[in-house]
Structure formats: structure tokens, C-alpha cells
Tab-separated table of C-alpha atoms and ligand atoms in Angstrom:
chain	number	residue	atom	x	y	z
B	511	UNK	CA	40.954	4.717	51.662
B	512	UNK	CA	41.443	2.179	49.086
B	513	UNK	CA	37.870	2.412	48.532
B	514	UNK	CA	37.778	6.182	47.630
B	515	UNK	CA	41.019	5.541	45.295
B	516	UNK	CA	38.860	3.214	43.336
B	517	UNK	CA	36.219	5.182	42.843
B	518	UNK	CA	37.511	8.238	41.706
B	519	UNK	CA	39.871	6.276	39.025
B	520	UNK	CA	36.395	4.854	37.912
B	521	UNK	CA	34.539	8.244	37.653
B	522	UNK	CA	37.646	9.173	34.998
B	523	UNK	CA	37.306	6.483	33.411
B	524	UNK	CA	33.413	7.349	32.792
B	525	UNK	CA	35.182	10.474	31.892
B	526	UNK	CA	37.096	9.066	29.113
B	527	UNK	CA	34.291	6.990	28.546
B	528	UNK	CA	32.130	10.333	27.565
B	529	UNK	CA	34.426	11.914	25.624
B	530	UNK	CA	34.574	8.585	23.418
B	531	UNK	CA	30.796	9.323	22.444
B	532	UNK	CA	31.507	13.361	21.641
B	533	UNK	CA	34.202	11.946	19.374
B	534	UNK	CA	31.462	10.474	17.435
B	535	UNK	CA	31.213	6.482	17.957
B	536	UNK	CA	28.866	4.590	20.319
B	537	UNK	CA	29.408	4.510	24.065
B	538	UNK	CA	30.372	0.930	25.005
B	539	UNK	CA	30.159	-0.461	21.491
B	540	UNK	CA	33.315	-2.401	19.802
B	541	UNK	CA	35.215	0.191	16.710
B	542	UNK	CA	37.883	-0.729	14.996
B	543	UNK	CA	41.298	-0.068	15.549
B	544	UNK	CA	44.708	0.728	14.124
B	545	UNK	CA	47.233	-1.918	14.302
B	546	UNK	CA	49.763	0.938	15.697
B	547	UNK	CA	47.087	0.781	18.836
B	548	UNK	CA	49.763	0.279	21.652
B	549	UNK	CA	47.702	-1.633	24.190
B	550	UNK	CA	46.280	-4.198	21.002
B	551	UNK	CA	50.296	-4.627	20.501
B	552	UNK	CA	50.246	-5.694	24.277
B	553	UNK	CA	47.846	-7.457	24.183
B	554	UNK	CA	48.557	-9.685	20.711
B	555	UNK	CA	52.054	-10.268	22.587
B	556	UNK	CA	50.254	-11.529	25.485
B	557	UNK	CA	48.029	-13.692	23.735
B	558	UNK	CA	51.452	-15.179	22.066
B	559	UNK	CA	52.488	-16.112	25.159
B	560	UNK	CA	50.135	-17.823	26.845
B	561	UNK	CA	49.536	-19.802	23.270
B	562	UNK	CA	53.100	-20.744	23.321
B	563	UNK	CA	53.048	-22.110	27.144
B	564	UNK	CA	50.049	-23.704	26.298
B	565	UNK	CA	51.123	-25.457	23.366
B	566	UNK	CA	54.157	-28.653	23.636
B	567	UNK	CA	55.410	-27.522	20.281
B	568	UNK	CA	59.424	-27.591	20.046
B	569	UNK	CA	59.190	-23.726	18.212
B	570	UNK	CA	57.816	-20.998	19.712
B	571	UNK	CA	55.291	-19.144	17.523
B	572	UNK	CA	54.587	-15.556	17.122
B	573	UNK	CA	51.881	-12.689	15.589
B	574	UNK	CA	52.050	-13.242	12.139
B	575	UNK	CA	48.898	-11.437	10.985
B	576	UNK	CA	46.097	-9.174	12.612
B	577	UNK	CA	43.030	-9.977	10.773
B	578	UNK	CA	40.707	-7.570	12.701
B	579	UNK	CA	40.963	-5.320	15.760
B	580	UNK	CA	38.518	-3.596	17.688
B	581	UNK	CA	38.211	-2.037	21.194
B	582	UNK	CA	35.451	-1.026	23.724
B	583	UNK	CA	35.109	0.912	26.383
B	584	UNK	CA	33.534	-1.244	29.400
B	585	UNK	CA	35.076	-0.358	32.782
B	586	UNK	CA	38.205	-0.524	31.299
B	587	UNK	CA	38.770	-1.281	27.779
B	588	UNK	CA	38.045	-4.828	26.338
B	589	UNK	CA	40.363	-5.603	22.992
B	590	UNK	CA	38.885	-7.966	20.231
B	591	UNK	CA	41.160	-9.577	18.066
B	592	UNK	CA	41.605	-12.112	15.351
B	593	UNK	CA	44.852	-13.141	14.400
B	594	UNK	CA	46.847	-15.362	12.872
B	595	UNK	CA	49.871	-16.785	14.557
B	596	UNK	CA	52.949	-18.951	13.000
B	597	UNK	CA	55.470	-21.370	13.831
B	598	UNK	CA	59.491	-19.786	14.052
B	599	UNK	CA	62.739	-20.879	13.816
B	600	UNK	CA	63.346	-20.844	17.892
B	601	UNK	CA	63.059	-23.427	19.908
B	602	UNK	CA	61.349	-23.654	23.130
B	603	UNK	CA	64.443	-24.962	24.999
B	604	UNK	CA	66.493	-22.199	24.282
B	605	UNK	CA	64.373	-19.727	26.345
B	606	UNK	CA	64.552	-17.269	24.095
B	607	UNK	CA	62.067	-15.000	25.709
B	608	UNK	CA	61.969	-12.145	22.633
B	609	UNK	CA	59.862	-12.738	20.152
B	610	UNK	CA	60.928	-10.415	17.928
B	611	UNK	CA	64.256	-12.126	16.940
B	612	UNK	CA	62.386	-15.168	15.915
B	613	UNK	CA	61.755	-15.549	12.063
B	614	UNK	CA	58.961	-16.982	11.194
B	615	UNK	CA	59.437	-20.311	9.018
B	616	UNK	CA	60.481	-20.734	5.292
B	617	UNK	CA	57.851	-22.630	3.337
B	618	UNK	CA	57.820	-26.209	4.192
B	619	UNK	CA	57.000	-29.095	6.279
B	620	UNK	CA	57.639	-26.574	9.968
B	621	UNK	CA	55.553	-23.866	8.061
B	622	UNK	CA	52.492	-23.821	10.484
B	623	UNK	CA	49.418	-21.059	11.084
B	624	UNK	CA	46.771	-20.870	13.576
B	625	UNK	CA	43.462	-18.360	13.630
B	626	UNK	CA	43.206	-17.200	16.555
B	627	UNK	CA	40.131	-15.116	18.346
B	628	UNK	CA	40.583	-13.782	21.802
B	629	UNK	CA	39.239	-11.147	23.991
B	630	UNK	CA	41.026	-9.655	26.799
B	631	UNK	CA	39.757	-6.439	29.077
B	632	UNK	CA	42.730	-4.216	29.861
B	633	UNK	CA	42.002	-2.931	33.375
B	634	UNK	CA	44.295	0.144	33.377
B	635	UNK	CA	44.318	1.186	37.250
B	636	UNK	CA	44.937	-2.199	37.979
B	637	UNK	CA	47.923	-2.663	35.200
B	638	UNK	CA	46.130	-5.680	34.340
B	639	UNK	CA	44.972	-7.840	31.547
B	640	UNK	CA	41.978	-10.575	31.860
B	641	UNK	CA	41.951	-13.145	29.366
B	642	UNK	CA	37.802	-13.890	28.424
B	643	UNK	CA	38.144	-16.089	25.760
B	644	UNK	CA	40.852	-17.551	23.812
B	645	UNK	CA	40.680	-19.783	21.007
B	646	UNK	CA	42.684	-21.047	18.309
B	647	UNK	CA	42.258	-23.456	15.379
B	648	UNK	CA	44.601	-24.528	12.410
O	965	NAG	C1	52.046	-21.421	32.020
O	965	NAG	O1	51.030	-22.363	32.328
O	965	NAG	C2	51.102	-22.904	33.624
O	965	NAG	C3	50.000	-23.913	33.783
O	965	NAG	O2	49.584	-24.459	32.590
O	965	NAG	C4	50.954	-21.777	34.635
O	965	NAG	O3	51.086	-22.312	35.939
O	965	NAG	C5	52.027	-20.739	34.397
O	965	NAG	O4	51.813	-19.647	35.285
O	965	NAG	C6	51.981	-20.243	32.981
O	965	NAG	N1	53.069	-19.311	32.761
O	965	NAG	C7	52.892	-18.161	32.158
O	965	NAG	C8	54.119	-17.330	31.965
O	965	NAG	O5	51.807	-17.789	31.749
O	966	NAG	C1	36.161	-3.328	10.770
O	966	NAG	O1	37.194	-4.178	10.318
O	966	NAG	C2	36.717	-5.360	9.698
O	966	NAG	C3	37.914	-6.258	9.412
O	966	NAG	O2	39.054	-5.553	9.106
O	966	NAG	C4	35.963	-4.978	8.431
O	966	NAG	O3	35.463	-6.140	7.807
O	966	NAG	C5	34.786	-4.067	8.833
O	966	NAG	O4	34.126	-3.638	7.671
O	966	NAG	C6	35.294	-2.861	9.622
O	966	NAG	N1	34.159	-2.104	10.121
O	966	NAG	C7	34.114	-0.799	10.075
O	966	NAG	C8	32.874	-0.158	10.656
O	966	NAG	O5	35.005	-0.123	9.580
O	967	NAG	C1	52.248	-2.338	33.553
O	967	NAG	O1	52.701	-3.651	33.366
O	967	NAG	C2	53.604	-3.806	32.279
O	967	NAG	C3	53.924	-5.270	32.112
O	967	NAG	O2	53.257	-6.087	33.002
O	967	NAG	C4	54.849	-2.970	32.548
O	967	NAG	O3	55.740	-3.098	31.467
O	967	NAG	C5	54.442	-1.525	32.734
O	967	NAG	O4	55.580	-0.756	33.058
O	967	NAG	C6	53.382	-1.369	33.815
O	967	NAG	N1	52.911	0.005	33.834
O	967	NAG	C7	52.627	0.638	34.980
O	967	NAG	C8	52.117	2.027	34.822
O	967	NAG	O5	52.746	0.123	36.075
């Protein structure tokens, strides 16, 4: 049963997959995309997280620039992204879990960016994200 379910959610996707090339750009080849793109927002705030629990820094950091963006359509749809990412004002041990109430910080000694590069697949009838490669330097 499970089996069928599968298959059928991958013959859309082939679907979607089709009407990508009518639209004009290559099947399975990266494009660019906007920065409005609502699964590259997921997936830049993923990527923030999993930096942030990987790094022992005392601030969390956050998005602070997309430098490019660009999706493909592979059995689900890969995201390729560099972007830069910089220190805030909120500590790690405050467990602030949003983001988005963390400033980033004034010019100075705590002023810090990375460049990061990372490539996750989206797998949308799975709700999940797979993290290929990840990267950053300063
Ligand atoms: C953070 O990293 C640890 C191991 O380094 C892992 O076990 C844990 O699941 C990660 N947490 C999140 C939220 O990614
Ligand atoms: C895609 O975006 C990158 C970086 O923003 C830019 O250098 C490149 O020219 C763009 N390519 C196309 C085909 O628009
Ligand atoms: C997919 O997962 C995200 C976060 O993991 C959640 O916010 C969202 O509601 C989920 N969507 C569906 C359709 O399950």
C-alpha cells in the first residue's frame, strides 16, 4: 500500500517536473531563484541552525546575506545556496529559539561573518530536508 502511495506522489512530481521544461528552463538543471522563494527561506533557516549547534560560540548567528540561490528539480527539489551568516546580540544560554529578534552586531570586536555554501534536497512527500554538503569559512 505504502508502495503504491509512493509511486504515484513520484509520477506528480515528474509531473511538475515536465511542466518546469514547458516553462522554458532545463529539466533537472540548477536556475536561479528569488529570495522571496519560501522553501530557500526554509531552508537558509535550517542551515542557521544546524551552524549554530555546531558552532561553541556564546551568540547565536543568523542569515545575514544570500549571495546566490538556485533550485533543481531532482526527485524532489535540491536548493543551492551561498550565504553569508553573522554573529548577534543573543546568547546561546538564553535559548532564545527565534532568530528573528536577534540583531545582528554593531561594528566591532563581536562583529563576525561566515560564507557559507550548502546544498540541501527538499523531499516534499516526505516533509523532509537532507543536508548534502555544508560548509562554511570566515
Ligand atoms: C545538534 O547536534 C547534536 C550532535 O552534534 C545532535 O545530536 C542534535 O540532534 C543536534 N540538534 C539539532 C537541533 O540539530
Ligand atoms: C544567477 O545568479 C548569480 C549570482 O547572483 C549570477 O552571477 C548569475 O549570472 C545568475 N545566472 C543567471 C542565468 O541569471
Ligand atoms: C513540514 O514540516 C515543517 C517543519 O518541520 C512544518 O512546519 C510543516 O507544517 C510541515 N508541513 C506538512 C505539510 O506536514
Amino acid at each position: 500500500m505504502m508502495g503504491v502511495k509512493r509511486l504515484l506522489l513520484v509520477s506528480l512530481l515528474g509531473v511538475l517536473a515536465a511542466s518546469t521544461v514547458a516553462g522554458g528552463s532545463m529539466p533537472g538543471s540548477p536556475s536561479n531563484i528569488s529570495r522571496d522563494d519560501p522553501g530557500l527561506q526554509r531552508v537558509v533557516l535550517g542551515a542557521a541552525y544546524s551552524f549554530n549547534n555546531q558552532s561553541n560560540d556564546a551568540f547565536l548567528f543568523k542569515p545575514s546575506n544570500v549571495i546566490r540561490a538556485q533550485r533543481q528539480v531532482v526527485k524532489g527539489v535540491r536548493y543551492i545556496v551561498d550565504l553569508e551568516i553573522s554573529r548577534t546580540v543573543c546568547r546561546k544560554r538564553d535559548n532564545n529559539n527565534d532568530l528573528s529578534h536577534c540583531d545582528l552586531q554593531p561594528k566591532g570586536r563581536l562583529q563576525q561573518t561566515f560564507q557559507c555554501h550548502f546544498e540541501v534536497w527538499l523531499i516534499p512527500w516526505q516533509n523532509q530536508t537532507k543536508t548534502q554538503v555544508f560548509f562554511c569559512k570566515p
